[in-house]
Coordinates of C-alpha atoms and ligand atoms in Angstrom, one line a residue:
X1 CA 112.7 260.0 -88.5
X2 CA 115.4 257.5 -88.3
X3 CA 115.3 254.5 -86.4
X4 CA 116.9 254.7 -82.6
X5 CA 120.5 252.7 -82.6
X6 CA 120.2 249.5 -80.9
X7 CA 122.3 248.2 -77.9
X8 CA 125.3 245.8 -78.3
X9 CA 124.0 243.0 -76.0
X10 CA 125.6 240.1 -77.4
X11 CA 129.1 238.4 -78.2
X12 CA 130.1 236.1 -81.1
X13 CA 133.5 234.3 -79.6
X14 CA 134.7 231.9 -82.8
X15 CA 136.2 228.9 -81.3
X16 CA 136.8 226.2 -83.5
X17 CA 140.0 226.3 -84.7
X18 CA 142.4 223.3 -84.6
X19 CA 145.3 225.2 -83.1
X20 CA 148.1 224.1 -85.0
X21 CA 150.4 226.7 -84.2
X22 CA 150.3 225.5 -80.8
X23 CA 151.3 221.3 -80.9
X24 CA 151.6 219.5 -79.2
X25 CA 150.0 221.7 -76.3
X26 CA 146.5 221.6 -78.4
X27 CA 146.8 217.6 -78.9
X28 CA 143.9 217.4 -76.9
X29 CA 142.7 220.4 -75.5
X30 CA 141.7 223.4 -76.9
X31 CA 144.2 226.4 -77.8
X32 CA 141.8 228.7 -75.9
X33 CA 142.0 226.9 -72.5
X34 CA 145.1 227.8 -72.5
X35 CA 146.3 229.3 -69.3
X36 CA 147.6 233.0 -69.6
X37 CA 148.7 233.6 -66.2
X38 CA 145.6 232.2 -64.3
X39 CA 142.7 232.5 -66.3
X40 CA 142.5 230.8 -70.3
X41 CA 142.6 233.1 -73.1
X42 CA 138.7 232.7 -73.4
X43 CA 138.3 233.8 -70.3
X44 CA 139.6 237.4 -70.8
X45 CA 137.3 237.6 -73.9
X46 CA 134.6 237.1 -72.0
X47 CA 135.5 239.2 -68.9
X48 CA 135.9 242.3 -71.6
X49 CA 132.5 241.2 -73.1
X50 CA 130.8 241.7 -69.2
X51 CA 133.0 245.0 -68.2
X52 CA 131.0 246.6 -71.8
X53 CA 127.8 245.5 -71.5
X54 CA 127.3 242.6 -73.1
X55 CA 126.1 239.4 -71.2
X56 CA 124.9 237.3 -74.5
X57 CA 128.0 235.1 -75.0
X58 CA 127.5 232.8 -78.0
X59 CA 130.7 230.8 -78.6
X60 CA 131.6 229.3 -82.3
X61 CA 133.0 225.6 -80.1
X62 CA 133.8 222.6 -82.8
X63 CA 135.4 218.6 -81.9
X64 CA 137.3 218.3 -78.3
X65 CA 136.2 221.8 -77.7
X66 CA 134.2 220.2 -74.7
X67 CA 136.5 221.9 -71.9
X68 CA 135.3 225.6 -72.8
X69 CA 131.6 224.0 -72.5
X70 CA 133.0 223.5 -68.6
X71 CA 134.6 226.0 -68.0
X72 CA 131.4 228.5 -68.3
X73 CA 129.2 225.9 -66.7
X74 CA 128.6 226.6 -63.0
X75 CA 130.0 224.7 -60.8
X76 CA 128.8 223.7 -57.3
X77 CA 130.2 221.2 -55.8
X78 CA 133.5 222.9 -56.5
X79 CA 132.3 225.9 -55.0
X80 CA 131.2 224.3 -52.1
X81 CA 134.8 222.8 -51.3
X82 CA 136.3 226.2 -51.3
X83 CA 133.4 227.2 -48.8
X84 CA 134.3 224.9 -46.6
X85 CA 137.9 224.2 -46.7
X86 CA 138.2 228.3 -46.2
X87 CA 138.8 229.6 -48.9
X88 CA 135.6 232.1 -50.0
X89 CA 137.4 234.5 -51.8
X90 CA 138.5 231.6 -54.2
X91 CA 134.6 230.5 -54.0
X92 CA 133.4 233.2 -55.3
X93 CA 135.9 234.2 -58.0
X94 CA 134.6 231.2 -59.3
X95 CA 131.2 231.8 -59.3
X96 CA 131.8 235.6 -61.1
X97 CA 133.1 233.7 -64.2
X98 CA 129.5 232.7 -65.0
X99 CA 127.8 235.3 -63.0
X100 CA 125.2 237.4 -64.7
X101 CA 126.1 235.6 -67.9
X102 CA 124.2 233.6 -70.5
X103 CA 126.2 231.5 -72.8
X104 CA 124.9 230.2 -76.0
X105 CA 127.3 227.2 -78.2
X106 CA 126.9 226.5 -82.4
X107 CA 129.7 224.1 -83.9
X108 CA 131.2 225.0 -86.5
X109 CA 132.1 221.4 -88.3
X110 CA 134.3 222.3 -90.9
X111 CA 137.0 224.7 -90.9
X112 CA 135.7 227.1 -93.3
X113 CA 137.5 230.1 -92.3
X114 CA 135.9 233.0 -89.8
X115 CA 133.3 233.9 -91.7
X116 CA 132.2 230.8 -92.0
X117 CA 132.1 230.8 -87.9
X118 CA 130.5 234.1 -87.7
X119 CA 127.5 233.5 -89.8
X120 CA 127.4 230.0 -87.7
X121 CA 125.9 231.9 -85.3
X122 CA 123.2 234.1 -87.6
X123 CA 119.5 232.7 -85.4
X124 CA 121.1 233.3 -81.9
X125 CA 122.4 236.9 -83.2
X126 CA 119.1 237.9 -85.0
X127 CA 118.5 241.4 -86.2
X128 CA 120.6 243.3 -83.9
X129 CA 124.2 244.8 -83.9
X130 CA 126.5 242.4 -82.1
X131 CA 130.0 242.1 -80.9
X132 CA 132.8 239.6 -82.6
X133 CA 136.3 238.9 -79.9
X134 CA 139.0 237.0 -81.3
X135 CA 140.2 235.1 -78.5
X136 CA 144.0 235.3 -79.9
X137 CA 144.2 238.9 -78.8
X138 CA 144.4 240.4 -75.4
X139 CA 143.2 244.1 -75.3
X140 CA 144.3 246.0 -71.8
X141 CA 144.0 249.4 -71.2
X142 CA 142.0 251.6 -69.4
X143 CA 139.0 251.2 -71.0
X144 CA 137.8 247.4 -72.8
X145 CA 138.5 247.9 -76.1
X146 CA 135.0 246.2 -77.5
X147 CA 133.8 249.3 -75.4
X148 CA 135.0 252.0 -77.0
X149 CA 133.7 250.6 -80.4
X150 CA 130.3 250.2 -78.5
X151 CA 131.1 254.1 -77.9
X152 CA 131.8 254.5 -81.4
X153 CA 128.7 252.5 -82.4
X154 CA 126.6 254.7 -80.5
X155 CA 128.0 257.5 -81.7
X156 CA 127.8 256.7 -85.8
X157 CA 125.1 253.8 -85.8
X158 CA 127.4 251.8 -88.2
X159 CA 130.2 249.2 -87.9
X160 CA 133.4 249.6 -85.9
X161 CA 136.9 247.7 -86.1
X162 CA 140.5 247.7 -83.1
X163 CA 142.9 248.6 -85.2
X164 CA 146.9 249.3 -84.6
X165 CA 149.8 249.6 -86.0
X166 CA 151.8 246.9 -87.2
X167 CA 155.7 247.3 -88.4
X168 CA 155.6 246.5 -92.5
X169 CA 156.9 242.8 -92.5
X170 CA 154.5 242.1 -90.8
X171 CA 151.6 243.1 -92.1
X172 CA 151.1 239.9 -93.9
X173 CA 149.8 238.6 -91.2
X174 CA 146.7 240.7 -90.6
X175 CA 143.6 242.3 -92.3
X176 CA 144.9 245.9 -93.4
X177 CA 142.8 248.8 -93.8
X178 CA 142.7 251.3 -96.5
X179 CA 141.0 254.4 -93.9
X180 CA 141.7 258.6 -93.8
X181 CA 141.4 260.5 -89.9
X182 CA 137.9 261.7 -89.3
X183 CA 139.0 264.3 -86.4
X184 CA 134.9 265.8 -85.7
X185 CA 133.0 262.7 -83.8
X186 CA 134.2 263.2 -80.7
X187 CA 137.5 260.6 -81.0
X188 CA 140.3 262.9 -81.1
X189 CA 142.4 261.5 -84.0
X190 CA 141.6 257.7 -82.6
X191 CA 139.0 257.3 -85.7
X192 CA 139.5 256.9 -88.9
X193 CA 136.8 256.1 -92.3
X194 CA 137.4 252.7 -93.5
X195 CA 137.4 252.6 -97.6
X196 CA 139.2 249.3 -97.5
X197 CA 139.9 246.3 -96.2
X198 CA 142.7 243.6 -97.2
X199 CA 143.2 240.1 -96.1
X200 CA 146.9 239.5 -95.9
X201 CA 148.5 241.5 -98.2
X202 CA 152.0 241.8 -99.1
X203 CA 154.6 244.3 -97.5
X204 CA 153.9 245.7 -101.2
X205 CA 150.2 245.5 -101.5
X206 CA 149.4 246.9 -98.1
X207 CA 147.3 250.3 -98.2
X208 CA 148.6 250.8 -94.8
X209 CA 150.3 249.5 -91.9
X210 CA 147.3 249.6 -89.4
X211 CA 146.4 246.4 -88.5
X212 CA 142.7 244.7 -87.6
X213 CA 143.3 243.8 -84.1
X214 CA 140.5 241.6 -83.5
X215 CA 137.6 243.2 -82.0
X216 CA 134.6 244.1 -84.4
X217 CA 131.1 245.4 -83.6
X218 CA 129.1 244.4 -86.6
X219 CA 125.3 245.2 -88.1
X220 CA 123.4 242.4 -88.9
X221 CA 123.2 243.3 -92.4
X222 CA 127.1 241.5 -91.6
X223 CA 125.9 238.1 -92.4
X224 CA 124.5 238.9 -95.7
X225 CA 127.4 240.2 -96.7
X226 CA 128.9 237.0 -95.5
X227 CA 126.7 234.9 -97.2
X228 CA 128.0 236.5 -100.3
X229 CA 131.5 236.8 -100.2
X230 CA 133.4 233.4 -102.1
X231 CA 136.2 231.7 -100.3
X232 CA 139.3 234.1 -100.4
X233 CA 142.8 233.7 -99.5
X234 CA 143.9 230.1 -98.5
X235 CA 140.6 228.9 -99.9
X236 CA 138.9 230.0 -96.5
X237 CA 135.7 232.4 -96.2
X238 CA 137.2 235.6 -95.0
X239 CA 135.3 237.7 -92.6
X240 CA 137.5 240.8 -93.7
X241 CA 136.0 239.9 -97.2
X242 CA 132.7 240.5 -95.8
X243 CA 133.6 243.9 -94.4
X244 CA 135.5 245.2 -97.3
X245 CA 131.9 244.2 -98.9
X246 CA 129.9 246.2 -95.6
X247 CA 132.5 249.1 -96.2
X248 CA 131.6 249.8 -99.6
X249 CA 128.0 249.7 -98.9
X250 CA 127.6 250.6 -95.6
X251 CA 129.8 252.3 -93.8
X252 CA 132.3 250.7 -91.2
X253 CA 134.6 252.8 -88.6
X254 CA 138.4 251.5 -87.9
X255 CA 139.5 252.8 -83.6
X256 CA 143.0 252.8 -83.2
X257 CA 143.2 251.4 -79.7
X258 CA 144.5 253.2 -77.1
X259 CA 145.7 250.8 -74.5
X260 CA 148.2 247.7 -75.0
X261 CA 147.3 244.9 -77.4
X262 CA 149.3 241.3 -77.1
X263 CA 148.5 238.8 -79.3
X264 CA 149.0 235.5 -77.8
X265 CA 148.1 234.0 -82.0
X266 CA 151.4 232.6 -81.9
X267 CA 153.9 230.9 -79.4
X268 CA 156.6 233.8 -78.9
X269 CA 153.2 236.0 -79.1
X270 CA 152.0 233.9 -76.3
X271 CA 154.7 234.2 -74.3
X272 CA 155.1 237.8 -74.4
X273 CA 151.3 238.5 -72.9
X274 CA 152.0 235.6 -70.4
X275 CA 155.3 237.7 -69.4
X276 CA 153.3 240.8 -69.7
X277 CA 150.3 239.6 -68.1
X278 CA 152.3 238.9 -65.2
X279 CA 154.0 241.9 -64.3
X280 CA 150.7 243.7 -64.1
X281 CA 149.3 241.0 -62.0
X282 CA 149.0 242.7 -58.5
X283 CA 149.6 239.6 -56.4
X284 CA 152.7 238.1 -58.8
X285 CA 154.0 241.3 -60.7
X286 CA 156.9 242.4 -57.9
X287 CA 158.0 239.2 -57.2
X288 CA 158.2 237.8 -60.8
X289 CA 159.8 240.6 -61.8
X290 CA 162.1 240.2 -59.1
X291 CA 162.8 236.6 -60.6
X292 CA 163.2 238.6 -64.0
X293 CA 165.7 240.7 -62.6
X294 CA 167.6 238.5 -61.2
X295 CA 168.1 235.7 -64.6
X296 CA 171.5 235.9 -66.2
X297 CA 171.1 235.6 -69.4
Ligands
G1P1 C1 142.2 236.6 -88.0 C2 141.3 238.2 -89.5 C3 143.0 239.2 -89.6 C4 143.1 239.7 -88.2 C5 143.5 238.5 -86.8 C6 144.0 239.2 -86.2 O1 143.5 236.0 -88.5 O2 141.3 237.5 -90.5 O3 142.1 240.1 -90.4 O4 143.9 240.9 -88.5 O5 142.5 237.3 -86.9 O6 144.6 238.8 -84.9 P1 144.2 234.8 -88.4 O7 145.0 235.6 -87.0 O8 143.2 234.4 -87.2 O9 144.9 234.1 -89.3

């Protein structure tokens, strides 16, 4: 008899990068703490995890990243201050940031690549499937992106990643999949079986224009594949190279996410994410829209 499919309870959030694309803003402050409207970037990923049924979050940090740990620590003095000064709703919002979530931290002392960062979580993850969320990308939709992958994993028992079509001139910025549609598993035309994934190919060598957008559900066996991965693009241990082996030997699914995806990984993308998330914000949206419409450009 086949084993029951294990529930996804844990997520790994790599946050050890140097943030060089945001200098000088990130000289002393982690990129993950830059605010998009009223929340630091990394909080969007944490909220997505919670909305996807995950309650243990493993953050891979590095030097100068203490602000992340402080942000996800409880803040009783702040909560008391807000309550005593007539702001109980804000106090509750602050409490909610960490409520019911278990946070673990481990450090990546050298920037050896995304695959290497994920491998550092091996002991904390143990022998169960887990999510990986790259905080640069905000996914916003009716169903959280990680939840959509959890559903694919529940159905197939295999790993799954989100993808999105990008214009040909942008394929060199992403992992690009070679995948075939699988319309018979209940996900309509959104599900694909991955045959291969290539990290940041040139336009000529890209097998498609479906890009990996930074959400993954992976089986624990992926740690072995990462261990056997040689340095690839930029001399780094690439998660994508381990996924190639996973796709070929165990199976991997790509899900074309139907919500909005904002790649806040560089200054322009970050501005776009900020403007669009501000427009969607119930409190700020209407007056921000009015302000934008009034701009003489
Ligand atoms: C990483 C991954 C890449 C993926 C991208 C999504 O690249 O290596 O496969 O497409 O995230 O944002 P990075 O943007 O960290 O260079």
